[in-house]
Coordinates of C-alpha atoms in Angstrom, one line a residue:
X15 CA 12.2 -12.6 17.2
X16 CA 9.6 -10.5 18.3
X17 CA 8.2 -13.2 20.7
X18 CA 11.0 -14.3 22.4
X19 CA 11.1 -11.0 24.1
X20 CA 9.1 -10.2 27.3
X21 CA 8.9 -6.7 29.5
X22 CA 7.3 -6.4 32.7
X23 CA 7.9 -3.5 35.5
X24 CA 10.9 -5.1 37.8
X25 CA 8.4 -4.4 40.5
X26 CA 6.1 -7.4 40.0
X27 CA 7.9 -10.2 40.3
X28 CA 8.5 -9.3 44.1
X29 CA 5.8 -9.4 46.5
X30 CA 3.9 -11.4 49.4
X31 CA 0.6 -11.6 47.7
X32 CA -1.1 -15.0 46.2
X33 CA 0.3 -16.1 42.8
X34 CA -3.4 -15.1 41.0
X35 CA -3.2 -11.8 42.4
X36 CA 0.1 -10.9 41.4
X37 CA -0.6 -12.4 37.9
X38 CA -3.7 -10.2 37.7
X39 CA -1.6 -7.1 39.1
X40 CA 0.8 -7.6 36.0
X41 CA -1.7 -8.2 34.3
X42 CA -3.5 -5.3 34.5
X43 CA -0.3 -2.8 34.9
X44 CA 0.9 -3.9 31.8
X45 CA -2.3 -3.7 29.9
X46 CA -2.9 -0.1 31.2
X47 CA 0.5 1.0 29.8
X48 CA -0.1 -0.3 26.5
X49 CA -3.5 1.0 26.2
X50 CA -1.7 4.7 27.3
X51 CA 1.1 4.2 24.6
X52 CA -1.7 3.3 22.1
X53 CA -3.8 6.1 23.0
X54 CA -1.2 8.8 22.5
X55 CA -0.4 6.7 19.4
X56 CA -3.7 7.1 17.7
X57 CA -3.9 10.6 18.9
X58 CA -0.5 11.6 17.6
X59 CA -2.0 10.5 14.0
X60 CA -4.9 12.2 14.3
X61 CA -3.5 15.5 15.4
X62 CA -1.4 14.7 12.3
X63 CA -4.5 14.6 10.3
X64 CA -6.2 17.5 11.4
X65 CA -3.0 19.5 10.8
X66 CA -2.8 18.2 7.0
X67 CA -6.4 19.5 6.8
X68 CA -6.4 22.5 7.6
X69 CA -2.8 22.9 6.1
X70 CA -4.8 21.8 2.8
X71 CA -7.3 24.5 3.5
X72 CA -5.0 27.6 3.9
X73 CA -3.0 26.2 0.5
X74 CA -6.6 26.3 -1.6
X75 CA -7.7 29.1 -0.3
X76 CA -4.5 31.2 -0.8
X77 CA -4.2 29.2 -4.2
X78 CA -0.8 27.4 -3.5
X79 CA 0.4 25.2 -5.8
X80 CA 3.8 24.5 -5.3
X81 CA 3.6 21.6 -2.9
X82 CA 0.3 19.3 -3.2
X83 CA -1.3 18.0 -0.4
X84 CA 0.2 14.3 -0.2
X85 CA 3.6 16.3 0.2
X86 CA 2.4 18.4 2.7
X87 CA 1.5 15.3 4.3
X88 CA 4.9 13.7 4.4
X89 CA 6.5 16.3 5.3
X90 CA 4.2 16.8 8.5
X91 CA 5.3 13.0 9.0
X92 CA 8.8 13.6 8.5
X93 CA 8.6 16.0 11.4
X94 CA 6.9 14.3 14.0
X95 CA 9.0 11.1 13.1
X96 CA 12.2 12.5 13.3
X97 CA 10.6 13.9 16.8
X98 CA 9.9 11.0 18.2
X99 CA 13.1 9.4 17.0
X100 CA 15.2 12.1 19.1
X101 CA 13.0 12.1 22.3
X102 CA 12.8 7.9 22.4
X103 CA 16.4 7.7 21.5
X104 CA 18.0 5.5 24.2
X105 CA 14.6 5.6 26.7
X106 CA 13.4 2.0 27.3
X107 CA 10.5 3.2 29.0
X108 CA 11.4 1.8 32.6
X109 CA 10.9 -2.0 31.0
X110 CA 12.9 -4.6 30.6
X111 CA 13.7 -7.6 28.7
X112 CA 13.6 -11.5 29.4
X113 CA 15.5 -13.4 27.1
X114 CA 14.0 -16.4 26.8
X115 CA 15.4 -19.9 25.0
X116 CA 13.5 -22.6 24.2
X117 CA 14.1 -25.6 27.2
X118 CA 13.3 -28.7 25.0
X119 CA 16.3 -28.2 22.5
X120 CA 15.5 -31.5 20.8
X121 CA 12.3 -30.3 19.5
X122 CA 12.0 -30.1 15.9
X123 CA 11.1 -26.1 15.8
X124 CA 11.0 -25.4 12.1
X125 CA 9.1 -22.0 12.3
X126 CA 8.6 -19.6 15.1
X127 CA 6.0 -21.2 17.7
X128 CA 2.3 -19.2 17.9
X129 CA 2.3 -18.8 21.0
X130 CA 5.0 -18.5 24.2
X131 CA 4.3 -20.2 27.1
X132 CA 6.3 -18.1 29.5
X133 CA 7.2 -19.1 33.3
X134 CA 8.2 -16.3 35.9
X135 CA 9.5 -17.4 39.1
X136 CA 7.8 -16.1 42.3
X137 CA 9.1 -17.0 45.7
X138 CA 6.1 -15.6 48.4
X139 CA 8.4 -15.7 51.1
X140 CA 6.4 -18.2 53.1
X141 CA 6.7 -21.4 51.4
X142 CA 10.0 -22.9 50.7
X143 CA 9.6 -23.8 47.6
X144 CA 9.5 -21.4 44.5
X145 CA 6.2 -20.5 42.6
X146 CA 5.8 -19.3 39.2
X147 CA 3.3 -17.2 36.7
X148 CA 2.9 -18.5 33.2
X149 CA 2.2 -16.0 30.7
X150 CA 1.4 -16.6 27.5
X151 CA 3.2 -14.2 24.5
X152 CA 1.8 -14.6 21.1
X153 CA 4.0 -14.4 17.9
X154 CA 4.2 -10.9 16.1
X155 CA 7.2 -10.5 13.7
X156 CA 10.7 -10.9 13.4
X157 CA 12.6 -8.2 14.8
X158 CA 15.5 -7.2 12.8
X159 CA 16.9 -4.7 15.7
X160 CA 15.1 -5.0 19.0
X161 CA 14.4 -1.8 20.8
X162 CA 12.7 -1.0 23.6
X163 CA 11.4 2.3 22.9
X164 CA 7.7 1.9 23.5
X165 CA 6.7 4.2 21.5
X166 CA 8.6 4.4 18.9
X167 CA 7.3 0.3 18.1
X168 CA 3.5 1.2 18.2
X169 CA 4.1 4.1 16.0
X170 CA 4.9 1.4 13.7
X171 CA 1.5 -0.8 12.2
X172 CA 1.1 -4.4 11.2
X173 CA 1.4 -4.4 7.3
X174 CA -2.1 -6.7 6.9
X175 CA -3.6 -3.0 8.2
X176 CA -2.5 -1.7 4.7
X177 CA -3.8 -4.8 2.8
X178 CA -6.6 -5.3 4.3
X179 CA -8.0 -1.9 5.7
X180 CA -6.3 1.0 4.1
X181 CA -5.8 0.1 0.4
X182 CA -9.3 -1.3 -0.7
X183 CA -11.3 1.3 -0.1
X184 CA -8.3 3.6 -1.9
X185 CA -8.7 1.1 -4.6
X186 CA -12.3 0.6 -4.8
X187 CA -13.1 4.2 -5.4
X188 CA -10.7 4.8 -8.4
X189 CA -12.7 2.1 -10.4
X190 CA -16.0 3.8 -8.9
X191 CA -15.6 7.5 -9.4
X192 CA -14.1 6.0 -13.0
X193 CA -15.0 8.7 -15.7
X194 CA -16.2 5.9 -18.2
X195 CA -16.7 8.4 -21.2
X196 CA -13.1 9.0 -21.5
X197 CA -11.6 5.7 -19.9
X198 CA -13.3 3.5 -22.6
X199 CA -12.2 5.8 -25.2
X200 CA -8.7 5.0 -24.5
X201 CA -9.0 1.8 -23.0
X202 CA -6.3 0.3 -25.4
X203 CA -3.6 2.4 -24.5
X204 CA -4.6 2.1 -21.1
X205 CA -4.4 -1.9 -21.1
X206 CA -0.9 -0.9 -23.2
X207 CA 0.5 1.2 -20.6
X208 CA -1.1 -0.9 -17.3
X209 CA 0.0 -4.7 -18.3
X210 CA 2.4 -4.6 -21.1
X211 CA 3.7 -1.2 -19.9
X212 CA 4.4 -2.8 -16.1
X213 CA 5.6 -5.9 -17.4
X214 CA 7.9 -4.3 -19.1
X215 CA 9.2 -2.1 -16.4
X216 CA 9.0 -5.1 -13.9
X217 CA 11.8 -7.0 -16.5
X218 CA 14.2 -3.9 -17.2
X219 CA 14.5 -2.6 -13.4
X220 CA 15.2 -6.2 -12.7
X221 CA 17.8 -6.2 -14.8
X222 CA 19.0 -3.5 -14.5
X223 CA 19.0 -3.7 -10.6
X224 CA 20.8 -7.1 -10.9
X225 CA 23.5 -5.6 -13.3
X226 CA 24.2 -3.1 -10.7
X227 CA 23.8 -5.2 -7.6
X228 CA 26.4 -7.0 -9.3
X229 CA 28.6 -4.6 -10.2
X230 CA 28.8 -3.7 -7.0
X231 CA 28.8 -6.6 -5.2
X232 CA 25.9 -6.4 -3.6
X233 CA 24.2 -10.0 -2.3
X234 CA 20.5 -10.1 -4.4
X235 CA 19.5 -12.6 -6.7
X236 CA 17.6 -12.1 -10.2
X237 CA 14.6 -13.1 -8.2
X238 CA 14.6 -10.3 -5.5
X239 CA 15.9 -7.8 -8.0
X240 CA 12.8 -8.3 -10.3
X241 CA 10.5 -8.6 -6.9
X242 CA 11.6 -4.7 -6.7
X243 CA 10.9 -4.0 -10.0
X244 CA 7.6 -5.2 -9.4
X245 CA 6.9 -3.6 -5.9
X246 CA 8.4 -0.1 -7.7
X247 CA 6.9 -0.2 -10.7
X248 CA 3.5 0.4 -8.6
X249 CA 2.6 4.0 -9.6
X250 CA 0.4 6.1 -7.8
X251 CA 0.0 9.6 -9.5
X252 CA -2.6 11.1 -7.4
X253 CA -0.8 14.6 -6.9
X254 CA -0.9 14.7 -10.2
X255 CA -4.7 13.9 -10.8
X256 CA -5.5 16.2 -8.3
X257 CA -3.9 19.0 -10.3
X258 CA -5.0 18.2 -13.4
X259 CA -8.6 17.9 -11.7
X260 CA -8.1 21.6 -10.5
X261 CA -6.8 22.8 -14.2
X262 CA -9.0 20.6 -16.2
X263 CA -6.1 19.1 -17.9
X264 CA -7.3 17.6 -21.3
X265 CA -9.3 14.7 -20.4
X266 CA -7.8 12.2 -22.7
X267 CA -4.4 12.7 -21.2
X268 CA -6.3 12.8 -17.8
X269 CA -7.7 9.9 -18.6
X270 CA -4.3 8.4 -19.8
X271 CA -2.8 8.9 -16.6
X272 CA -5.6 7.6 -14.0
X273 CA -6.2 4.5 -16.2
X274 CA -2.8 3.2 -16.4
X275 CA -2.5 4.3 -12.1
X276 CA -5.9 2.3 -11.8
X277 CA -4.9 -1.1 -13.5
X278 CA -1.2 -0.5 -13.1
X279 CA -1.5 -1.3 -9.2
X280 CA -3.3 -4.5 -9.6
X281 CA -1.0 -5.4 -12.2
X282 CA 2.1 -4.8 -10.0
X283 CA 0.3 -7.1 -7.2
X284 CA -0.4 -9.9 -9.3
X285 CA 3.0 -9.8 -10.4
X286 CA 4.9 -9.4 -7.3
X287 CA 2.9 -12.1 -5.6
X288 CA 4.1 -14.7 -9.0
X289 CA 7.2 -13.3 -8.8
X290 CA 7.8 -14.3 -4.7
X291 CA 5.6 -17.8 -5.1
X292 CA 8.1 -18.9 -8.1
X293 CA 11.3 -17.9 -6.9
X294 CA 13.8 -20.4 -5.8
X295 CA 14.4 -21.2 -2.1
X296 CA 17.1 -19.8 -0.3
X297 CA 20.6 -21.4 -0.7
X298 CA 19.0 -23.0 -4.1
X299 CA 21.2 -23.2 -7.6
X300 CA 18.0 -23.2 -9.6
X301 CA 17.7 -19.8 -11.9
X302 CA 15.0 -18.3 -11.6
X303 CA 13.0 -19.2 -14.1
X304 CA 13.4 -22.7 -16.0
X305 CA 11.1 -23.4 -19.2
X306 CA 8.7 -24.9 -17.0
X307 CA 8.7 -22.3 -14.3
X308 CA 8.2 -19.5 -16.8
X309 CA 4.9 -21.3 -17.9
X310 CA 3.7 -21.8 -14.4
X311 CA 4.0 -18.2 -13.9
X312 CA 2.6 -17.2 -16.6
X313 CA -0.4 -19.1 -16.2
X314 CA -0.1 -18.4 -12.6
X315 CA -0.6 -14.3 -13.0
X316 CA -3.3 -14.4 -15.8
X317 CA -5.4 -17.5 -13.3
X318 CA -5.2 -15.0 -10.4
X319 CA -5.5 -11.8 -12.5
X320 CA -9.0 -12.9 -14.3
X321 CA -10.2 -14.9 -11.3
X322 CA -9.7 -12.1 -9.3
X323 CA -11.3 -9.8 -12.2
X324 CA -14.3 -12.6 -12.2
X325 CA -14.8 -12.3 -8.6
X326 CA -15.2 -8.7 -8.5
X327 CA -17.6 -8.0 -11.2
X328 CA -19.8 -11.0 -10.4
X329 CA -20.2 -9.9 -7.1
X330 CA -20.7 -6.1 -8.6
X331 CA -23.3 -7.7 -10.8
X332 CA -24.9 -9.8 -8.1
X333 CA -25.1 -6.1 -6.1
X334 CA -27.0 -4.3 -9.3
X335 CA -29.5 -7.0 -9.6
X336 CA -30.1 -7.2 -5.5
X337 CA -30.9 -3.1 -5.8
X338 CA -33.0 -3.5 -9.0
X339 CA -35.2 -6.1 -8.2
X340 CA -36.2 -5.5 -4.7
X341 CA -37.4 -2.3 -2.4
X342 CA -34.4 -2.1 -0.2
X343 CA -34.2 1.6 -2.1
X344 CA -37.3 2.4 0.2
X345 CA -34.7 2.3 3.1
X346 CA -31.8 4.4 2.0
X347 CA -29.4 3.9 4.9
X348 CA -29.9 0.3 4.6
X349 CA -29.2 0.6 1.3
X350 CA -26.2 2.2 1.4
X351 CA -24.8 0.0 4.3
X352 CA -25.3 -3.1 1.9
X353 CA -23.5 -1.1 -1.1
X354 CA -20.7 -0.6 1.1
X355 CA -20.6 -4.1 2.4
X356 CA -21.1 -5.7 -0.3
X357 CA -18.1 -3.6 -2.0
X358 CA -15.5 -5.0 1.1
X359 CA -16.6 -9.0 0.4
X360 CA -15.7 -8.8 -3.2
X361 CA -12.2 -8.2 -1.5
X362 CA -12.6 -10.5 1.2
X363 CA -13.8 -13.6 -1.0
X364 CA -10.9 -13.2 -3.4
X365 CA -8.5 -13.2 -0.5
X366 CA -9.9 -16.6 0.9
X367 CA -9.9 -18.1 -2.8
X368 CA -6.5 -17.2 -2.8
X369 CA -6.9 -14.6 -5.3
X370 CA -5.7 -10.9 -5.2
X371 CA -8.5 -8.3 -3.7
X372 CA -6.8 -5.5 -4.7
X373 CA -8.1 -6.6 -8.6
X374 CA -11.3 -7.9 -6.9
X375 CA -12.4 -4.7 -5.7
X376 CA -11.1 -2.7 -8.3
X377 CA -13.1 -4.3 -11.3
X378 CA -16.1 -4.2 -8.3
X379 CA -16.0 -0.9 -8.4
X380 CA -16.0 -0.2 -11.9
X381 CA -19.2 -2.5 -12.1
X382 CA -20.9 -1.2 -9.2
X383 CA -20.0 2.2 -11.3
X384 CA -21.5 1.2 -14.6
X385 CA -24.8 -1.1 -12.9
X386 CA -25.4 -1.1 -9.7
X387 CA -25.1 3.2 -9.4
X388 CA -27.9 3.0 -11.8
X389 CA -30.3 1.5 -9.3
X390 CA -29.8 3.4 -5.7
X391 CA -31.7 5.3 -5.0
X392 CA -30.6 9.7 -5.2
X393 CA -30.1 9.2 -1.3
X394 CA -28.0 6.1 -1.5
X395 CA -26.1 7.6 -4.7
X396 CA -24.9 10.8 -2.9
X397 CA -23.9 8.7 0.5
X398 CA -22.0 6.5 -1.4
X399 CA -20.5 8.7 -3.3
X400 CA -19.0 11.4 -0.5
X401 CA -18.4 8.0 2.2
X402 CA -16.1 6.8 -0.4
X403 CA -14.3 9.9 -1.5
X404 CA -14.3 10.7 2.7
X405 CA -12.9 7.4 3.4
X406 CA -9.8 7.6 0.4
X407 CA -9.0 10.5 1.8
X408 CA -8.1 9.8 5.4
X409 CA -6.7 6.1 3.7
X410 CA -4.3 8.2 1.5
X411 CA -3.4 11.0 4.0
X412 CA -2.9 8.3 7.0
X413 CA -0.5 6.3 4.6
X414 CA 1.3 9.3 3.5
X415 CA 1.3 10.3 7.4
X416 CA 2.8 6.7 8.4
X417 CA 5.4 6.8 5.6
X418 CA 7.4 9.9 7.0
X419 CA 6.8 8.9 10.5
X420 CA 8.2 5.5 10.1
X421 CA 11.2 6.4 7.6
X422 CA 12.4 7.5 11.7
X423 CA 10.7 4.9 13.7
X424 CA 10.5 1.8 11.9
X425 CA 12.8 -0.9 12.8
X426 CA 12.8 -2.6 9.4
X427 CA 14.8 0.0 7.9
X428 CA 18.3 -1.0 6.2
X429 CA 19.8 2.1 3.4
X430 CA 22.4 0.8 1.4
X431 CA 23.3 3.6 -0.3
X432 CA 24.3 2.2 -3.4
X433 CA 21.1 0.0 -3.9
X434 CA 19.3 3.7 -4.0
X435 CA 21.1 5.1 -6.5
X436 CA 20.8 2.1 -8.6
X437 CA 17.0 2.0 -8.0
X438 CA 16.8 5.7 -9.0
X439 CA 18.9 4.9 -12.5
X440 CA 16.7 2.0 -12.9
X441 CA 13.3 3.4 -12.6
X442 CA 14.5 6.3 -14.8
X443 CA 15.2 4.3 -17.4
X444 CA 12.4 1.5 -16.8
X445 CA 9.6 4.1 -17.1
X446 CA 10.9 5.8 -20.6
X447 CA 11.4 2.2 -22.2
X448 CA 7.5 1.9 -20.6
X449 CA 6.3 5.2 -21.9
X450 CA 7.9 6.1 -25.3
X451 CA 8.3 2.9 -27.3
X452 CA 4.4 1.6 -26.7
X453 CA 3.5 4.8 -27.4
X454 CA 5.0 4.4 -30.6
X455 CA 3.6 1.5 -31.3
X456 CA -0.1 2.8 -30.3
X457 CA 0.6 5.9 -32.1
X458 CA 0.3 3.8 -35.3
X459 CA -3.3 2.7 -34.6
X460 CA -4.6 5.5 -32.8
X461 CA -6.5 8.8 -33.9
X462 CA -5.8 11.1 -32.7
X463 CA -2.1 9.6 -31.7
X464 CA -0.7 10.7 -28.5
X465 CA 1.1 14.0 -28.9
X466 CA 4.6 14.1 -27.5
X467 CA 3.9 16.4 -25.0
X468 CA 1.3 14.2 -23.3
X469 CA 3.9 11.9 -23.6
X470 CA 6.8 13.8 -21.6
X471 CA 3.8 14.5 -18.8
X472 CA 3.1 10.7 -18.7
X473 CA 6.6 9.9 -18.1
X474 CA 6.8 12.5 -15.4
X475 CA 3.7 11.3 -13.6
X476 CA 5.0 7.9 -12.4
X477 CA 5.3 9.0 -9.5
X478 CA 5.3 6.5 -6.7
X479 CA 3.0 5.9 -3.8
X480 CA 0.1 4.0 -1.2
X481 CA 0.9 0.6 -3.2
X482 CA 4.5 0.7 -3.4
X483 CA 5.2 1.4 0.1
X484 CA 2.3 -1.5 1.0
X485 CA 3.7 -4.3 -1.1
X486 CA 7.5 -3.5 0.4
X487 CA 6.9 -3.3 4.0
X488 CA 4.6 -6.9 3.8
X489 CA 8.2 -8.6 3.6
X490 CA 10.9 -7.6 5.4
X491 CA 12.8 -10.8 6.8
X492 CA 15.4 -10.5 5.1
X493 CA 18.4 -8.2 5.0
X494 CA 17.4 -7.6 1.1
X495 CA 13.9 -7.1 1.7
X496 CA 14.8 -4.3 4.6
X497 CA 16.6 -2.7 1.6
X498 CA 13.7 -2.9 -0.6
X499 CA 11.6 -1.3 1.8
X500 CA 14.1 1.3 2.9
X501 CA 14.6 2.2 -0.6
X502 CA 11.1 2.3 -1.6
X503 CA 10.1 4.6 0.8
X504 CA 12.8 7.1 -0.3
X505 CA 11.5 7.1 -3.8
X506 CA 8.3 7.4 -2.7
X507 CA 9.2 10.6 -0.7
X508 CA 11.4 11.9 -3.3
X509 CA 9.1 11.2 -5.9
X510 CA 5.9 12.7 -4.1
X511 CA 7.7 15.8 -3.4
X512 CA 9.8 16.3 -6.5
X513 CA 7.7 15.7 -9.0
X514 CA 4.2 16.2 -7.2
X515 CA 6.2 19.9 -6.7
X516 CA 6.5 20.3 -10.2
X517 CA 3.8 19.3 -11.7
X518 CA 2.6 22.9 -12.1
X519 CA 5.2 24.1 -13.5
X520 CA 5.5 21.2 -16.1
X521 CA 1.9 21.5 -17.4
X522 CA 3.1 25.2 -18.6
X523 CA 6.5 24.4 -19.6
X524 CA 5.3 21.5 -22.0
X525 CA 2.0 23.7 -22.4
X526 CA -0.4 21.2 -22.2
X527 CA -4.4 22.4 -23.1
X528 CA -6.4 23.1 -19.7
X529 CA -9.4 24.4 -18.9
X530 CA -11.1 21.4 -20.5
X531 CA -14.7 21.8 -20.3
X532 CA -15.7 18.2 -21.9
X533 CA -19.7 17.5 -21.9
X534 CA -20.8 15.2 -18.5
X535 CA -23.0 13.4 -20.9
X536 CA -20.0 11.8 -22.5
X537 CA -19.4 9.4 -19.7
X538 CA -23.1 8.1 -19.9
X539 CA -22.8 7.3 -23.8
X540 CA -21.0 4.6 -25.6
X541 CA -18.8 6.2 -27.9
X542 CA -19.3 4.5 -31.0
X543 CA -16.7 5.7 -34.3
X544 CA -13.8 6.2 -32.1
X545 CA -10.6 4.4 -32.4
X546 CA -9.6 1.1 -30.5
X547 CA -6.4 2.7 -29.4

């Protein structure tokens, strides 16, 4: 455990000085060093980020295509991973470690403590009896493998960053720069694809993945195999949108794509998080799901899912009414500040209710959208607007950034390499049970029906991303759960690069209509006479 290891420079336990001042001498050495390694951390991620955006400027302007920006990205974080893998490799960084067991063994300890109340002996050379310092370590994480590599651990981030500061703005601005025209237009195959299309995937990679685990004698239980098919089924095809952006790809099939990416991820959280809170314990018989336990988890995703969905549009709502019926438009950038804010607590309050804010904010968003856009005033519209698409953009290139650097530095990391090739067979074949049979079924109901050749792009576009990677690393305590995350970052990588690549090159082989030039009024109509599906 991360907490019952202590470093300190060998130099300040020694000394003639008062006990205070030798505290406050550790004290302040140490805090200096991490403050350096944290500097050259935060700068190492920014250089990173400057790099990617200028990278992304020479590619538009020379009109490159064949590697998209979030690959770029990775790759740049590949590099400077492996980097600082090979120069940290065996270099403590002149600390060392105290290995420190609890004293009191007959205390009940059930869970790691909070805090570590740690004694160093200090002998002052004048009195004859020995002094100490006590320090006080506070509980991070369990440490699978401890290394002492400075900075190769703070190139590594708590995964409550990517929960909690990262993915909702990521989120939030999907459902706000939503293209209603077209996404209520195909709002039934988009609920298809996003609930019963993940569901769907969630149960046949989990099967599949515990037929294979099986087969190969591999130690995971139903439970953990279908807690991977929920963390994997997570897509996130925004190479793909971004191309079809540039080529004005049809806007149905555009719409196809971002709608099923939009609801698909809060699906996939909702799920994973019924999935882990009705599992059995470990070392219990129980399958994993009884009659009763099925029912609970039922009711258990569709309570959070709406709650969630309740939270965020009332507090949407509540933010159209607040900028309609008072003056607050007079002041612009106060305005705009409350937007913002008031966007964040929808998250917030359905993470204190116990809810999912990843729904919250999404379905916020979409409100906010539709109502409360409405009534901002032109400043407050335009600030909004570009702080949002501003902020995405370093929240997706920073997560892109952190998944190549820590596929080297983290210390979470377990490959099993025949787990991977099971997960790639599995998502294969989980995402064309997803794609072709509902589309089938929709294609009975719907006019126009979905041609096939939107349907071999929608297949291709799962790729996987931001949400995936977040909902593997929260858990890794487990020797399973390292796999899951190991293995999820590979099929991120793989699929970012591979099919984000190709994406180009697809659109002309299957020769899918672009240059669509669709009217902007269609997104501020309701489109009356078309078809549900």
């Amino acid at each position: 455990l991360n907490f019952l290891s202590s470093r300190m420079s060998s130099a300040t336990i020694m000394g003639r000085l008062p006990v205070d001042v030798v505290a406050e001498g550790i004290t302040e050495r140490k805090l200096a060093a991490l403050h350096q390694v944290d500097t050259l951390n935060l700068m190492l991620y920014t250089i990173l980020m400057i790099m990617t955006v200028l990278t992304i400027w020479i590619f538009k302007h020379r009109r490159l295509r064949f590697v998209h920006e979030t690959g770029l990205t990775l790759i740049y974080g590949l590099i400077v991973g492996l980097i600082i893998k090979l120069c940290t490799n065996g270099n403590s960084s002149g600390a060392i470690t105290a290995d420190v067991q609890l004293w009191n063994t007959t205390a009940n300890v059930d869970s790691p403590p909070d805090f570590l109340r740690l004694s160093v002996p200090y002998y002052d050379g004048i009195s004859k009896e020995n002094q100490s310092i006590l320090l006080r370590y506070k509980f991070d994480s369990n440490v699978n493998v401890f290394k002492e590599g400075l900075l190769e651990e703070k190139a590594t981030f708590d995964s409550e960053i990517f929960f909690n500061i990262l993915l909702p703005p990521i989120i939030f601005n999907a459902g706000y720069s939503l293209k209603k025209g077209h996404f209520f237009r195909n709002i039934g195959s988009i609920l298809m694809y996003a609930v019963c299309g993940t569901s769907l995937s969630v149960v046949v990679v989990g099967l599949v993945m515990y037929g294979f685990t099986s087969l190969v004698r591999l130690p995971f239980s139903l439970s953990e195999t279908f807690l991977f098919g929920a963390v994997i089924s997570a897509t996130d095809p925004i190479t793909v949108l971004a191309i079809f952006n540039d080529l004005k790809v049809d806007s149905d099939l555009f719409a196809l794509v971002f709608g099923e990416s939009a609801l698909n991820d809060a699906v996939a959280i909702v799920l994973s998080q019924t999935i882990e809170r009705h599992s059995p314990s470990p070392g219990s018989e129980a399958l994993l799901f009884d009659g009763r336990a099925l029912l609970n988890s039922f009711g258990h995703f569709f309570g959070v899912f709406f709650g969630s969905m309740g939270i965020g549009s009332l507090v949407g709502c509540l933010a159209s009414l607040f900028m309609k019926f008072t003056k607050i438009s007079q002041y612009p950038l106060l305005e705009a500040t409350l937007f913002i804010l008031m966007s964040y607590l929808s998250f917030l309050i359905s993470e204190a209710a116990h809810m999912t804010g990843i729904v919250s904010v999404l379905f916020c968003g979409i409100c906010q959208a539709h109502y409360t856009f409405n009534n901002l005033s032109s400043d407050s519209k335009m600030r909004t607007k570009q702080f949002f698409e501003v902020l995405t953009f370093l929240s997706e290139n920073f997560i892109f950034t952190y998944i190549g650097v820590s596929l080297f530095t983290s210390q979470a990391h377990l490959f099993n390499i025949w787990f991977i090739l099971g997960a790639f067979i599995a998502i294969f074949i989980g995402r064309l049970i997803m794609i072709y049979p509902l589309t089938a079924i929709l294609n009975v109901g719907r006019r126009p029906p979905i041609p096939m050749k939107h349907q071999h792009m929608l297949f291709f576009a799962g790729l996987r991303g931001a949400m995936a990677f977040a909902l593997a690393i929260r858990n890794t305590s487990s020797p399973q759960m390292r796999i899951i995350y190991s293995t999820t970052s590979l099929i991120v990588i793989f699929t970012v690069l591979f099919n984000g690549g190709l994406t180009v090159q697809i659109i002309e082989w299957l020769k899918i209509r672009c240059g669509d030039q669709s009217s902007p009024e269609l997104d501020q109509v309701c489109l009356l006479g078309y078809s549900l599906f």
